[in-house]
Tab-separated table of C-alpha atoms in Angstrom:
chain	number	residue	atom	x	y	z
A	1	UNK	CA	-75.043	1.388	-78.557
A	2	UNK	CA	-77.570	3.710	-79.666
A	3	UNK	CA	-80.555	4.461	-77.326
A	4	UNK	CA	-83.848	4.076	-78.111
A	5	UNK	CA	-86.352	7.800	-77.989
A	6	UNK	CA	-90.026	5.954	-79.140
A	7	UNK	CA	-91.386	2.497	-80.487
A	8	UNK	CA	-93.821	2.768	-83.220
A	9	UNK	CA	-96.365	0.201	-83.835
A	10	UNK	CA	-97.046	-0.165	-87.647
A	11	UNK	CA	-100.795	-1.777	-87.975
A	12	UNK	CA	-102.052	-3.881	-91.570
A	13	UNK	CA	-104.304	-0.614	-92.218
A	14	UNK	CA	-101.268	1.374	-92.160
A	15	UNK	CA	-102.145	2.738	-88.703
A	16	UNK	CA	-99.134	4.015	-86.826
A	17	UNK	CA	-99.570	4.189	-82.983
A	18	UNK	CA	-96.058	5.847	-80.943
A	19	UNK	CA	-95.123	5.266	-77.612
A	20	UNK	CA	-92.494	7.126	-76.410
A	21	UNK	CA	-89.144	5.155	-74.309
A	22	UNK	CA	-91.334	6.733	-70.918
A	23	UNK	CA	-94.469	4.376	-71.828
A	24	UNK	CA	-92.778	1.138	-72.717
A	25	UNK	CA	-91.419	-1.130	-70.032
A	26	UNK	CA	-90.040	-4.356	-71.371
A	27	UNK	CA	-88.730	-5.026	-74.664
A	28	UNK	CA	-87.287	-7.016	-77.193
A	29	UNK	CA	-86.946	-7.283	-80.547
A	30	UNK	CA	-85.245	-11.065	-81.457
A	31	UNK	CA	-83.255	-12.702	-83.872
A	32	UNK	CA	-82.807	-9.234	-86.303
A	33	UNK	CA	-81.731	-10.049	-89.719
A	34	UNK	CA	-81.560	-7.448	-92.709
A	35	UNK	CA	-82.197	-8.747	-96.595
A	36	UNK	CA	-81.249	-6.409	-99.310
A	37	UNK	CA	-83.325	-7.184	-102.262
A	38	UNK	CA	-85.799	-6.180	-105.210
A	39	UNK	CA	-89.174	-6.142	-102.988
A	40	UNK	CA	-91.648	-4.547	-105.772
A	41	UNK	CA	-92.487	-2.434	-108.867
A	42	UNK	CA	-88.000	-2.733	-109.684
A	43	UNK	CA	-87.497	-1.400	-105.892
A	44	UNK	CA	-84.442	-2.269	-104.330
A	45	UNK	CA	-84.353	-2.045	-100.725
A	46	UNK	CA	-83.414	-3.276	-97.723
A	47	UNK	CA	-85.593	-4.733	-95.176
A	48	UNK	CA	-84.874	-5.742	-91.635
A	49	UNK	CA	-86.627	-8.516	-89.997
A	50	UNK	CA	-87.419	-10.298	-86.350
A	51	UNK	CA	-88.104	-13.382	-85.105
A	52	UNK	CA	-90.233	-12.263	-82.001
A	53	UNK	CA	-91.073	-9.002	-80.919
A	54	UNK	CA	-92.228	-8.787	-77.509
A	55	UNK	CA	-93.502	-4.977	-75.967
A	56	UNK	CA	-94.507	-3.747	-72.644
A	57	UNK	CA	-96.796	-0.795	-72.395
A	58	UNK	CA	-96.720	0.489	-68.892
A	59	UNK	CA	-100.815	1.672	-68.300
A	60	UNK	CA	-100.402	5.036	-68.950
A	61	UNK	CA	-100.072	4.945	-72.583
A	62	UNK	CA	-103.521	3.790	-72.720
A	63	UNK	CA	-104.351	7.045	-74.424
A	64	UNK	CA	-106.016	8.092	-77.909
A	65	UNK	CA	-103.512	8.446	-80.941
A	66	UNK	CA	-103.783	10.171	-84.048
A	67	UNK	CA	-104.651	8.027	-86.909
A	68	UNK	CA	-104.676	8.695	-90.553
A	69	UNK	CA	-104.432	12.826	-89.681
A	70	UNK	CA	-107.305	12.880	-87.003
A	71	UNK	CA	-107.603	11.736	-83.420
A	72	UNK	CA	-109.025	8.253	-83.060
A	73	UNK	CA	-111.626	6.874	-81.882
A	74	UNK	CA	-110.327	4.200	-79.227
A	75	UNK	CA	-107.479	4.434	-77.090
A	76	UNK	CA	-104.151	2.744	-78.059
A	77	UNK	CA	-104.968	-0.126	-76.221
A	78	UNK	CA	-108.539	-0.563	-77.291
A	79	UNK	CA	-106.992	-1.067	-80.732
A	80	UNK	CA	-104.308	-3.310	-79.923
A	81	UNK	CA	-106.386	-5.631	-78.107
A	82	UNK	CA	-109.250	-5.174	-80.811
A	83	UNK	CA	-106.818	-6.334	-83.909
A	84	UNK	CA	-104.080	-9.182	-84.138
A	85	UNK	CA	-102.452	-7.014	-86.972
A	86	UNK	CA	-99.229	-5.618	-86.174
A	87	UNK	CA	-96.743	-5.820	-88.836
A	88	UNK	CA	-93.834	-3.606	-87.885
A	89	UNK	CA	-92.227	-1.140	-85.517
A	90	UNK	CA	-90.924	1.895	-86.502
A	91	UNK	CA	-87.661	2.510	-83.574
A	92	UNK	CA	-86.558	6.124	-83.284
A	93	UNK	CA	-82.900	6.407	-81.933
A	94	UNK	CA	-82.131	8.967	-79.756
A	95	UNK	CA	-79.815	10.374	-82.883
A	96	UNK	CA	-82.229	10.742	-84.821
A	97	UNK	CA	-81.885	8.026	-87.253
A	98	UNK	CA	-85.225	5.688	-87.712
A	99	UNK	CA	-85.568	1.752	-89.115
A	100	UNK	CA	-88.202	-0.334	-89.244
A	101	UNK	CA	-88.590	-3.803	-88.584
A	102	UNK	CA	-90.697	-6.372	-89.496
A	103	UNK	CA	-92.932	-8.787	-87.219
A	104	UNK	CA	-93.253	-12.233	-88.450
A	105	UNK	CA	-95.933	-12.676	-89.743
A	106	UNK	CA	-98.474	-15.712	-91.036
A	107	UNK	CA	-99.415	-15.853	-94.841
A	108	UNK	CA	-102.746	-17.425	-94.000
A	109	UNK	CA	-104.460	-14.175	-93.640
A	110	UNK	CA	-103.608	-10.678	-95.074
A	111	UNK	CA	-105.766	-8.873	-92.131
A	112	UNK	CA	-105.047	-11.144	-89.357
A	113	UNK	CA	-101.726	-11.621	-87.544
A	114	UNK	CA	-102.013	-15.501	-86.254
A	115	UNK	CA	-98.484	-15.379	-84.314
A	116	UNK	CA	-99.633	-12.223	-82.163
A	117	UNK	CA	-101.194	-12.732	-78.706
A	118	UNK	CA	-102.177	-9.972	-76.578
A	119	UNK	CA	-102.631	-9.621	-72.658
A	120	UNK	CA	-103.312	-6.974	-69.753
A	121	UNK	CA	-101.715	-7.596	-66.368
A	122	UNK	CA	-103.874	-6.158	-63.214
A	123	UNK	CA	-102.158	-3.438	-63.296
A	124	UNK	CA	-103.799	-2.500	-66.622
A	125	UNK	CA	-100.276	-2.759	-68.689
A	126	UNK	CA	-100.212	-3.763	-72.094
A	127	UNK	CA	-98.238	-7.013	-72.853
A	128	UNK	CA	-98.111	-7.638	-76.724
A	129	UNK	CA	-96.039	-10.370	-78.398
A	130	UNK	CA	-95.515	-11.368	-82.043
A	131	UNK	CA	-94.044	-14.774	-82.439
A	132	UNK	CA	-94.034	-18.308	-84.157
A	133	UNK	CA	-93.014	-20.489	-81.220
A	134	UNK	CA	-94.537	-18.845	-78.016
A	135	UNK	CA	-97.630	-16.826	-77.387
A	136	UNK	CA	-98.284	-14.062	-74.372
A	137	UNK	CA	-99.599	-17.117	-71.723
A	138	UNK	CA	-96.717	-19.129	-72.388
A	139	UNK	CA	-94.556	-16.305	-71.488
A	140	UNK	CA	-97.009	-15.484	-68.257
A	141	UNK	CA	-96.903	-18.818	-66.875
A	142	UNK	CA	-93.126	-18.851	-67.196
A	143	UNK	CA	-93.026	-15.811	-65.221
A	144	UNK	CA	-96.016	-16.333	-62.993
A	145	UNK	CA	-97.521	-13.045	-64.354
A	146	UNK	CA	-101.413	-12.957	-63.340
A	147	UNK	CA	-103.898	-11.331	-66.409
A	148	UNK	CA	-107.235	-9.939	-66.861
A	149	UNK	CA	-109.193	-11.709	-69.441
């Protein structure tokens, strides 16, 4: 088993935000399946995939990130909540070694991410979740989680 040191969220605009193991509570990361293939311009790579990714940002990592070499503008969750566009995570292990893994993701839209829903409990945590089959409320009501609109 390898443990886990920070969660990366990889945005469409190639914004990266990092939360470190301290600021995420729950978390899963479904179904993982890895396709080795030619993916573009003769590239052959492989490329690991999900079925549902589901993160839990405790409230304080509601704090500005640095994005494209400069501190942002909005705080992480600002952004989150802003945007259905996550495409990825980027998972540090504790050794060192780093994947990424790919959210599914809708071809209706290249900006928009239809299969991610987004909530905040009253606590102020962050509850994101990319999937086909379920969205955030779904998993709420199942739970009996109350949200903020």
């Amino acid at each position: 088993m390898k443990e886990v040191k920070s969660i990366e969220v990889i945005l469409e605009n190639c914004e990266c935000i990092p939360f470190s193991a301290e600021q995420i509570g729950a978390f899963w990361c479904s179904d993982v399946t890895a396709d080795i293939g030619r993916i573009a311009c003769g590239s052959i790579a492989k490329q690991i995939r999900c079925k549902e990714l589901f993160l839990h940002l405790r409230s304080h990592a509601n704090e500005k990130y640095n994005a494209f070499g400069q501190q942002s503008n909005d705080t992480a969750f600002k952004r989150l909540l802003q945007h259905n566009d996550i495409t990825s995570i980027g998972i540090t292990y504790a050794d060192g070694t780093h994947e990424i893994v790919f959210a599914p993701w809708n071809d209706d839209s290249e900006d928009i991410n239809k299969y991610q829903t987004s909530r905040l409990d009253e606590s102020k945590d962050l509850y994101l979740l990319v999937s086909k089959d379920l969205t955030i409320d779904d998993l709420f009501a199942a739970h009996g989680v109350k949200t903020t609109a």
